[in-house]
CSV table of C-alpha atoms and ligand atoms in Angstrom, one decimal:
chain,number,residue,atom,x,y,z
A,334,MET,CA,-12.9,-40.7,-22.7
A,335,ASN,CA,-12.5,-38.9,-19.3
A,336,GLN,CA,-14.5,-35.7,-19.3
A,337,HIS,CA,-13.0,-32.8,-17.1
A,338,THR,CA,-15.4,-30.3,-15.6
A,339,VAL,CA,-14.1,-26.9,-16.0
A,340,VAL,CA,-15.6,-23.7,-14.6
A,341,LEU,CA,-16.4,-21.1,-17.2
A,342,ILE,CA,-16.7,-17.5,-16.2
A,343,PRO,CA,-17.4,-15.5,-19.4
A,344,GLY,CA,-16.9,-12.1,-17.7
A,345,ASP,CA,-17.7,-8.7,-19.0
A,346,GLY,CA,-17.3,-6.6,-22.1
A,347,ILE,CA,-15.9,-8.9,-25.0
A,348,GLY,CA,-15.7,-11.8,-22.5
A,349,PRO,CA,-19.0,-13.5,-23.3
A,350,GLU,CA,-18.2,-13.2,-27.1
A,351,VAL,CA,-14.8,-14.7,-27.0
A,352,ALA,CA,-15.9,-17.4,-24.3
A,353,ASP,CA,-18.7,-18.5,-26.9
A,354,ALA,CA,-15.8,-18.9,-29.6
A,355,VAL,CA,-13.9,-21.0,-27.2
A,356,ARG,CA,-16.9,-23.3,-26.5
A,357,PHE,CA,-17.6,-23.4,-30.3
A,358,VAL,CA,-14.0,-24.6,-31.2
A,359,PHE,CA,-13.9,-27.0,-28.2
A,360,ASP,CA,-17.2,-28.6,-29.2
A,361,LYS,CA,-16.0,-29.0,-32.8
A,362,ALA,CA,-12.8,-30.5,-31.6
A,363,HIS,CA,-14.7,-32.9,-29.2
A,364,ALA,CA,-12.2,-31.7,-26.4
A,365,PRO,CA,-12.7,-33.7,-23.2
A,366,VAL,CA,-14.2,-30.8,-21.3
A,367,VAL,CA,-17.6,-30.1,-19.7
A,368,TRP,CA,-18.2,-26.4,-18.9
A,369,GLU,CA,-19.9,-25.3,-15.7
A,370,GLU,CA,-20.8,-21.7,-16.2
A,371,HIS,CA,-20.5,-19.2,-13.3
A,372,LEU,CA,-20.7,-15.4,-13.0
A,373,ALA,CA,-18.2,-12.8,-11.7
A,374,GLY,CA,-17.9,-9.1,-12.5
A,375,LEU,CA,-20.5,-6.7,-13.8
A,376,SER,CA,-22.5,-9.6,-15.1
A,377,ALA,CA,-22.9,-11.1,-11.8
A,378,LEU,CA,-23.9,-7.7,-10.4
A,379,ASP,CA,-26.5,-7.4,-13.1
A,380,LYS,CA,-28.0,-10.7,-11.9
A,381,GLY,CA,-28.4,-9.4,-8.4
A,382,LEU,CA,-25.3,-11.3,-7.3
A,383,ASP,CA,-22.0,-10.2,-5.5
A,384,LEU,CA,-19.2,-9.0,-7.8
A,385,LEU,CA,-17.4,-12.2,-7.0
A,386,PRO,CA,-20.2,-14.6,-5.8
A,387,GLU,CA,-19.3,-17.2,-3.2
A,388,GLU,CA,-20.7,-19.9,-5.4
A,389,THR,CA,-18.3,-19.0,-8.2
A,390,LEU,CA,-15.4,-19.3,-5.8
A,391,GLU,CA,-16.8,-22.5,-4.4
A,392,ALA,CA,-17.1,-24.0,-7.7
A,393,ILE,CA,-13.4,-23.3,-8.6
A,394,HIS,CA,-12.5,-24.7,-5.3
A,395,ARG,CA,-14.2,-27.9,-6.1
A,396,HIS,CA,-13.1,-28.4,-9.7
A,397,LYS,CA,-9.7,-26.7,-9.2
A,398,ILE,CA,-9.8,-25.4,-12.7
A,399,ALA,CA,-11.4,-22.5,-14.6
A,400,LEU,CA,-11.4,-20.5,-17.8
A,401,LYS,CA,-12.2,-16.8,-17.3
A,402,GLY,CA,-13.0,-14.0,-19.6
A,403,PRO,CA,-12.0,-10.4,-18.5
A,404,CYS,CA,-13.9,-8.6,-15.8
A,405,THR,CA,-14.2,-4.8,-16.2
A,406,THR,CA,-12.4,-2.8,-13.6
A,407,PRO,CA,-13.6,0.9,-13.3
A,408,VAL,CA,-10.7,3.4,-13.9
A,409,GLY,CA,-9.8,5.8,-11.0
A,410,LYS,CA,-13.1,5.1,-9.0
A,411,GLY,CA,-15.4,2.3,-7.9
A,412,PHE,CA,-14.9,-1.2,-6.8
A,413,SER,CA,-11.5,-2.8,-6.9
A,414,SER,CA,-10.5,-5.5,-9.5
A,415,ILE,CA,-12.4,-8.6,-9.4
A,416,ASN,CA,-9.4,-10.3,-11.3
A,417,VAL,CA,-7.1,-9.4,-8.6
A,418,ALA,CA,-9.5,-10.5,-5.9
A,419,LEU,CA,-10.0,-13.9,-7.5
A,420,ARG,CA,-6.2,-14.3,-7.8
A,421,LYS,CA,-5.7,-13.3,-4.1
A,422,LYS,CA,-8.6,-15.5,-2.8
A,423,LEU,CA,-7.6,-18.5,-4.7
A,424,ASN,CA,-3.8,-18.0,-3.9
A,425,LEU,CA,-3.1,-18.1,-7.7
A,426,TYR,CA,0.5,-16.9,-7.0
A,427,ALA,CA,2.0,-17.4,-10.5
A,428,ALA,CA,0.9,-15.7,-13.7
A,429,VAL,CA,2.4,-17.5,-16.7
A,430,ARG,CA,2.3,-15.6,-20.0
A,431,PRO,CA,3.8,-17.2,-23.0
A,432,VAL,CA,4.5,-14.7,-25.9
A,433,ARG,CA,5.4,-16.1,-29.1
A,434,SER,CA,5.7,-15.1,-32.8
A,435,LEU,CA,2.8,-16.5,-34.8
A,436,PRO,CA,2.6,-17.8,-38.4
A,437,GLY,CA,1.1,-15.2,-40.5
A,438,VAL,CA,1.0,-12.5,-38.1
A,439,LYS,CA,3.4,-9.8,-39.5
A,440,THR,CA,5.3,-8.0,-36.7
A,441,ARG,CA,8.8,-6.3,-36.4
A,442,TYR,CA,10.2,-9.6,-35.2
A,443,ASP,CA,9.6,-13.3,-36.2
A,444,ASP,CA,11.6,-14.9,-33.5
A,445,VAL,CA,10.0,-14.0,-30.2
A,446,ASP,CA,9.5,-16.9,-27.8
A,447,LEU,CA,9.6,-15.8,-24.3
A,448,VAL,CA,7.4,-16.6,-21.0
A,449,ILE,CA,6.6,-13.9,-18.5
A,450,VAL,CA,6.3,-15.4,-14.9
A,451,ARG,CA,4.6,-12.7,-12.8
A,452,GLU,CA,4.0,-12.8,-9.0
A,453,ASN,CA,0.3,-12.5,-8.8
A,454,THR,CA,-0.5,-11.7,-5.1
A,455,GLU,CA,1.6,-8.7,-3.8
A,456,GLY,CA,3.2,-5.5,-4.8
A,457,LEU,CA,1.6,-2.2,-5.9
A,458,TYR,CA,-0.9,-4.0,-8.0
A,459,SER,CA,-2.7,-5.2,-4.9
A,460,GLY,CA,-4.1,-1.7,-4.8
A,461,VAL,CA,-3.5,-1.1,-1.0
A,462,GLU,CA,-4.2,2.6,-1.0
A,463,ASN,CA,-5.3,5.2,1.5
A,464,GLU,CA,-5.7,8.9,1.8
A,465,VAL,CA,-3.2,10.3,4.4
A,466,LEU,CA,-4.6,13.8,4.5
A,467,PRO,CA,-6.8,15.6,2.0
A,468,GLY,CA,-4.8,15.9,-1.2
A,469,VAL,CA,-2.3,13.3,-0.1
A,470,VAL,CA,-2.7,9.6,-0.9
A,471,MET,CA,-0.5,6.6,-0.6
A,472,SER,CA,-0.1,3.3,-2.2
A,473,MET,CA,1.5,0.4,-0.3
A,474,LYS,CA,4.1,-1.9,-2.2
A,475,VAL,CA,4.4,-5.1,-0.1
A,476,ALA,CA,6.9,-7.9,-0.7
A,477,SER,CA,7.1,-11.0,1.6
A,478,GLU,CA,10.1,-13.3,1.5
A,479,THR,CA,7.7,-16.2,1.2
A,480,ALA,CA,5.8,-14.9,-1.9
A,481,CYS,CA,9.4,-13.9,-3.5
A,482,LEU,CA,11.0,-17.2,-2.9
A,483,ARG,CA,7.9,-19.2,-4.1
A,484,ILE,CA,7.7,-17.2,-7.5
A,485,ALA,CA,11.4,-17.4,-8.0
A,486,HIS,CA,11.1,-21.2,-7.5
A,487,TYR,CA,8.3,-21.4,-9.9
A,488,ALA,CA,10.1,-19.6,-12.6
A,489,PHE,CA,13.2,-21.7,-12.3
A,490,ARG,CA,11.2,-24.9,-12.2
A,491,TYR,CA,9.2,-23.8,-15.1
A,492,ALA,CA,12.5,-23.1,-17.0
A,493,THR,CA,13.8,-26.5,-16.1
A,494,GLN,CA,10.7,-28.5,-16.9
A,495,ARG,CA,10.2,-26.8,-20.3
A,496,ARG,CA,13.9,-27.2,-21.1
A,497,ARG,CA,14.5,-23.3,-21.2
A,498,LYS,CA,17.8,-22.0,-20.8
A,499,LYS,CA,17.7,-18.6,-19.0
A,500,VAL,CA,15.7,-16.7,-16.4
A,501,THR,CA,15.8,-12.9,-16.4
A,502,LEU,CA,14.6,-11.0,-13.3
A,503,PHE,CA,13.3,-7.6,-14.1
A,504,HIS,CA,13.7,-5.4,-10.9
A,505,LYS,CA,14.3,-1.8,-9.5
A,506,ALA,CA,16.2,-2.7,-6.5
A,507,ASN,CA,18.6,0.3,-7.1
A,508,ILE,CA,15.6,2.5,-5.9
A,509,MET,CA,13.3,0.1,-4.1
A,510,LYS,CA,15.9,-1.5,-2.0
A,511,LEU,CA,13.8,-3.3,0.5
A,512,THR,CA,10.9,-4.6,-1.7
A,513,ASP,CA,12.6,-5.3,-4.9
A,514,GLY,CA,15.9,-5.9,-3.0
A,515,MET,CA,14.0,-8.8,-1.4
A,516,MET,CA,12.9,-10.2,-4.9
A,517,LEU,CA,16.5,-9.8,-6.1
A,518,ARG,CA,18.0,-11.7,-3.3
A,519,CYS,CA,15.5,-14.5,-3.4
A,520,ALA,CA,15.8,-15.1,-7.1
A,521,GLU,CA,19.5,-15.2,-6.6
A,522,LYS,CA,19.3,-17.6,-3.7
A,523,ILE,CA,17.0,-20.0,-5.5
A,524,HIS,CA,19.4,-19.8,-8.6
A,525,THR,CA,22.5,-20.5,-6.8
A,526,GLU,CA,21.4,-23.1,-4.4
A,527,GLU,CA,18.9,-25.1,-6.5
A,528,TYR,CA,19.2,-24.3,-10.3
A,529,PRO,CA,22.7,-23.3,-11.1
A,530,ASN,CA,22.5,-24.9,-14.5
A,531,ILE,CA,19.8,-22.5,-15.5
A,532,GLU,CA,21.4,-19.2,-16.7
A,533,TYR,CA,20.3,-16.2,-14.6
A,534,GLU,CA,20.4,-12.6,-15.4
A,535,PRO,CA,19.0,-9.7,-13.1
A,536,LEU,CA,18.2,-6.6,-15.1
A,537,ILE,CA,17.0,-3.3,-13.8
A,538,ILE,CA,13.6,-3.0,-15.4
A,539,ASP,CA,13.9,0.2,-17.4
A,540,ALA,CA,17.1,-1.0,-19.2
A,541,GLY,CA,15.4,-4.5,-19.5
A,542,CYS,CA,12.5,-2.9,-21.3
A,543,MET,CA,14.9,-1.1,-23.7
A,544,LYS,CA,16.6,-4.4,-24.5
A,545,LEU,CA,13.1,-6.2,-24.9
A,546,VAL,CA,12.1,-3.9,-27.6
A,547,GLN,CA,15.5,-3.8,-29.2
A,548,ASP,CA,16.0,-7.7,-29.4
A,549,PRO,CA,13.3,-10.0,-27.7
A,550,SER,CA,15.1,-13.0,-29.0
A,551,ARG,CA,17.7,-12.5,-26.2
A,552,PHE,CA,15.0,-13.5,-23.6
A,553,ASP,CA,13.7,-16.7,-22.5
A,554,VAL,CA,11.8,-16.8,-19.1
A,555,LEU,CA,11.1,-13.3,-17.5
A,556,LEU,CA,10.5,-13.2,-13.8
A,557,MET,CA,9.0,-10.1,-12.1
A,558,GLU,CA,6.6,-8.6,-9.5
A,559,ASN,CA,3.1,-8.1,-10.0
A,560,LEU,CA,2.8,-4.5,-11.5
A,561,TYR,CA,6.0,-4.9,-13.6
A,562,GLY,CA,4.5,-8.0,-15.0
A,563,ASP,CA,1.2,-6.3,-15.9
A,564,VAL,CA,3.0,-3.7,-17.8
A,565,VAL,CA,5.6,-5.8,-19.5
A,566,SER,CA,2.9,-8.4,-20.6
A,567,ASP,CA,1.2,-5.8,-22.8
A,568,LEU,CA,4.6,-4.5,-23.9
A,569,ALA,CA,5.6,-8.1,-25.0
A,570,ALA,CA,2.1,-8.6,-26.6
A,571,GLY,CA,2.8,-5.7,-28.7
A,572,LEU,CA,5.8,-7.6,-30.1
A,573,VAL,CA,3.9,-10.5,-31.5
A,574,GLY,CA,0.6,-8.8,-32.7
A,575,GLY,CA,-1.0,-7.4,-29.8
A,576,LEU,CA,-3.4,-8.3,-26.9
A,577,GLY,CA,-5.5,-10.5,-29.1
A,578,VAL,CA,-2.9,-13.2,-29.3
A,579,VAL,CA,-1.4,-13.5,-25.8
A,580,PRO,CA,-2.8,-16.2,-23.4
A,581,GLY,CA,-2.3,-16.6,-19.7
A,582,ALA,CA,-2.5,-18.9,-16.8
A,583,ASN,CA,-2.9,-18.1,-12.9
A,584,ILE,CA,-1.6,-21.1,-11.2
A,585,GLY,CA,-1.7,-21.9,-7.4
A,586,ASP,CA,-1.2,-25.0,-5.3
A,587,GLU,CA,-5.0,-25.6,-5.1
A,588,GLY,CA,-6.1,-24.7,-8.4
A,589,ALA,CA,-5.5,-22.9,-11.7
A,590,VAL,CA,-7.6,-20.2,-13.5
A,591,PHE,CA,-6.7,-19.6,-17.2
A,592,GLU,CA,-7.4,-16.1,-18.9
A,593,ALA,CA,-6.2,-13.9,-21.6
A,594,VAL,CA,-3.9,-11.1,-20.9
A,595,HIS,CA,-6.3,-8.6,-22.5
A,596,GLY,CA,-9.0,-6.8,-20.5
A,597,SER,CA,-12.7,-6.5,-21.4
A,598,ALA,CA,-12.1,-4.0,-24.2
A,599,PRO,CA,-15.2,-1.9,-23.7
A,600,ASP,CA,-14.6,0.0,-26.9
A,601,ILE,CA,-15.3,-3.0,-29.1
A,602,ALA,CA,-17.8,-5.0,-26.7
A,603,GLY,CA,-21.0,-6.3,-28.3
A,604,LYS,CA,-19.8,-5.7,-31.9
A,605,GLY,CA,-18.7,-9.2,-32.5
A,606,ILE,CA,-15.3,-8.3,-33.8
A,607,ALA,CA,-13.0,-9.1,-30.8
A,608,ASN,CA,-10.3,-11.6,-31.5
A,609,PRO,CA,-11.0,-14.8,-29.6
A,610,LEU,CA,-7.6,-16.3,-30.3
A,611,ALA,CA,-6.0,-15.2,-26.9
A,612,LEU,CA,-8.8,-17.0,-24.9
A,613,VAL,CA,-8.6,-19.9,-27.3
A,614,MET,CA,-4.9,-20.2,-26.6
A,615,SER,CA,-5.5,-19.8,-22.9
A,616,ALA,CA,-7.9,-22.7,-23.2
A,617,VAL,CA,-5.3,-24.8,-25.1
A,618,MET,CA,-2.9,-24.0,-22.2
A,619,MET,CA,-5.7,-25.3,-19.8
A,620,LEU,CA,-6.0,-28.5,-21.8
A,621,ASN,CA,-2.1,-29.0,-21.4
A,622,HIS,CA,-2.3,-28.3,-17.7
A,623,LEU,CA,-5.1,-31.0,-17.4
A,624,GLY,CA,-3.1,-33.3,-19.5
A,625,GLN,CA,0.0,-32.9,-17.1
A,626,THR,CA,-1.6,-32.7,-13.7
A,627,ARG,CA,-4.3,-35.4,-14.3
A,628,HIS,CA,-2.1,-37.7,-16.7
A,629,ASP,CA,-4.7,-37.5,-19.5
A,630,ASP,CA,-3.2,-37.8,-22.9
A,631,ALA,CA,-6.6,-37.1,-24.5
A,632,CYS,CA,-6.3,-33.5,-23.3
A,633,LYS,CA,-2.7,-33.2,-24.6
A,634,LYS,CA,-3.8,-34.5,-28.0
A,635,SER,CA,-6.7,-32.2,-28.1
A,636,ALA,CA,-4.5,-29.3,-27.2
A,637,VAL,CA,-2.2,-30.2,-30.1
A,638,ARG,CA,-5.1,-30.5,-32.6
A,639,ILE,CA,-6.6,-27.0,-31.6
A,640,ARG,CA,-3.1,-25.3,-31.6
A,641,ASP,CA,-2.3,-26.8,-35.1
A,642,ALA,CA,-5.7,-25.6,-36.3
A,643,TYR,CA,-5.2,-21.9,-35.3
A,644,ASN,CA,-1.8,-21.8,-36.5
A,645,LYS,CA,-3.0,-23.0,-39.9
A,646,THR,CA,-5.7,-20.5,-39.7
A,647,LEU,CA,-3.2,-17.7,-39.2
A,648,ALA,CA,-0.8,-19.1,-41.7
A,649,ASP,CA,-3.7,-19.0,-44.3
A,650,GLY,CA,-3.8,-15.3,-43.8
A,651,CYS,CA,-7.2,-15.5,-41.9
A,652,GLY,CA,-7.4,-13.1,-39.0
A,653,THR,CA,-9.5,-10.7,-37.2
A,654,ARG,CA,-9.3,-7.0,-37.6
A,655,ASP,CA,-6.8,-6.4,-34.9
A,656,LEU,CA,-4.5,-8.5,-37.0
A,657,GLY,CA,-5.3,-6.7,-40.3
A,658,GLY,CA,-7.7,-9.4,-41.3
A,659,GLN,CA,-11.4,-9.3,-42.2
A,660,LEU,CA,-13.0,-12.0,-40.0
A,661,ASN,CA,-15.3,-11.3,-37.0
A,662,THR,CA,-15.2,-13.3,-33.7
A,663,GLN,CA,-17.5,-16.1,-34.9
A,664,SER,CA,-16.0,-16.5,-38.4
A,665,PHE,CA,-12.5,-16.8,-36.9
A,666,ALA,CA,-13.8,-19.5,-34.7
A,667,GLN,CA,-15.3,-21.2,-37.7
A,668,ALA,CA,-12.1,-20.9,-39.6
A,669,VAL,CA,-10.2,-22.7,-36.8
A,670,ALA,CA,-12.9,-25.3,-36.6
A,671,ASP,CA,-12.6,-25.9,-40.4
A,672,ARG,CA,-8.9,-26.6,-40.0
A,673,LEU,CA,-9.3,-29.2,-37.1
A,674,SER,CA,-7.5,-32.3,-38.4
B,1574,ATP,P1,-7.2,-3.9,-18.3
B,1574,ATP,O1,-7.1,-2.7,-17.5
B,1574,ATP,O2,-8.4,-4.7,-17.9
B,1574,ATP,O3,-6.0,-4.8,-18.4
B,1574,ATP,P2,-6.8,-2.7,-20.7
B,1574,ATP,O4,-6.6,-1.3,-20.3
B,1574,ATP,O5,-5.4,-3.4,-20.9
B,1574,ATP,O6,-7.6,-3.6,-19.8
B,1574,ATP,P3,-8.1,-3.9,-22.9
B,1574,ATP,O7,-9.4,-4.2,-22.5
B,1574,ATP,O8,-7.1,-5.1,-22.7
B,1574,ATP,O9,-7.6,-2.7,-22.0
B,1574,ATP,O10,-8.0,-3.4,-24.2
B,1574,ATP,C1,-6.8,-2.4,-24.8
B,1574,ATP,C2,-7.1,-2.3,-26.3
B,1574,ATP,O11,-6.8,-3.5,-26.9
B,1574,ATP,C3,-8.3,-1.8,-26.7
B,1574,ATP,O12,-8.4,-0.8,-27.7
B,1574,ATP,C4,-9.1,-3.1,-27.0
B,1574,ATP,O13,-10.1,-2.9,-28.0
B,1574,ATP,C5,-7.9,-3.9,-27.8
B,1574,ATP,N1,-8.2,-5.4,-27.4
B,1574,ATP,C6,-8.0,-6.0,-26.2
B,1574,ATP,N2,-8.4,-7.3,-26.4
B,1574,ATP,C7,-8.7,-7.4,-27.7
B,1574,ATP,C8,-9.2,-8.5,-28.5
B,1574,ATP,N3,-9.3,-9.7,-27.9
B,1574,ATP,N4,-9.4,-8.4,-29.7
B,1574,ATP,C9,-9.2,-7.2,-30.3
B,1574,ATP,N5,-8.9,-6.1,-29.7
B,1574,ATP,C10,-8.6,-6.2,-28.4
């Protein structure tokens, strides 16, 4: 069996705990992956390295694939986000976040099945800010036609390949006529010129959010710029059980980094109670990506086995505390391993 070397960045806070759980499940499943561990974030700083060490970037460039735990970003002060820097440096322009109802996870809805496609390199989320005068600060929202066309194209291509029916664009082009107006025009152009068979619906984001919480089943692929994608991802996570159950991928032309939607959760770090499922699910997305891009059926089979095992675990009522269950991080990983076919 072909073994694929994957860069593993455990990250900060709960990152190392949930990354250990992924390693455990993958070992038990004999998944065709060899981990090469590299540091980023506060854990790199603690070892006397840069926050985003050159050797970590170089390893991802070399292997073209990584699984990453969250890196802590200080709030309102301090260094800027390592997660954002990594996406920019590797030009991982598309964040893909599938949000689905899960068996055994009781929420208000049982029929959520949507995918958020978030532009990952521009917009206010880039954090380009400066102090104009004492007491006056400014944040820059940048949108380029190249990036808007690229992400719109990605979303429609994704919908076509996954046999999804509809792309909804969340925007605020009534107010941000230039930046969001650019995204709106680019999405319309890609739709009409290249993907007329996929249904397309532009929605102003505030009304879109109301519709999303009223009836998530009306959404399929959701396309949006960077900051909206950040906010709507957590909102959508709340529809299916929270941040412990939503995976993600950051995709570029030269590589891909898989990471959960959640952050480093400092409030529960070190307690061994974090839900590792979101990172396990991200790792399963990674196996499917390897299967697809490297034409390796063993990866796809491994992905199906692990997915079936965690679905069975949840359906059996075994969950971590965030899901109302009793299991800790390691016992949840063990419960998944016990259900591998
Ligand atoms: P960031 O700014 O990095 O996105 P955040 O502000 O969204 O981070 P998180 O670290 O994602 O914050 O945590 C938000 C809340 O969700 C916290 O109360 C945290 O404990 C909880 N949480 C996040 N991830 C998990 C997880 N895997 N298991 C259990 N609880 C989690």
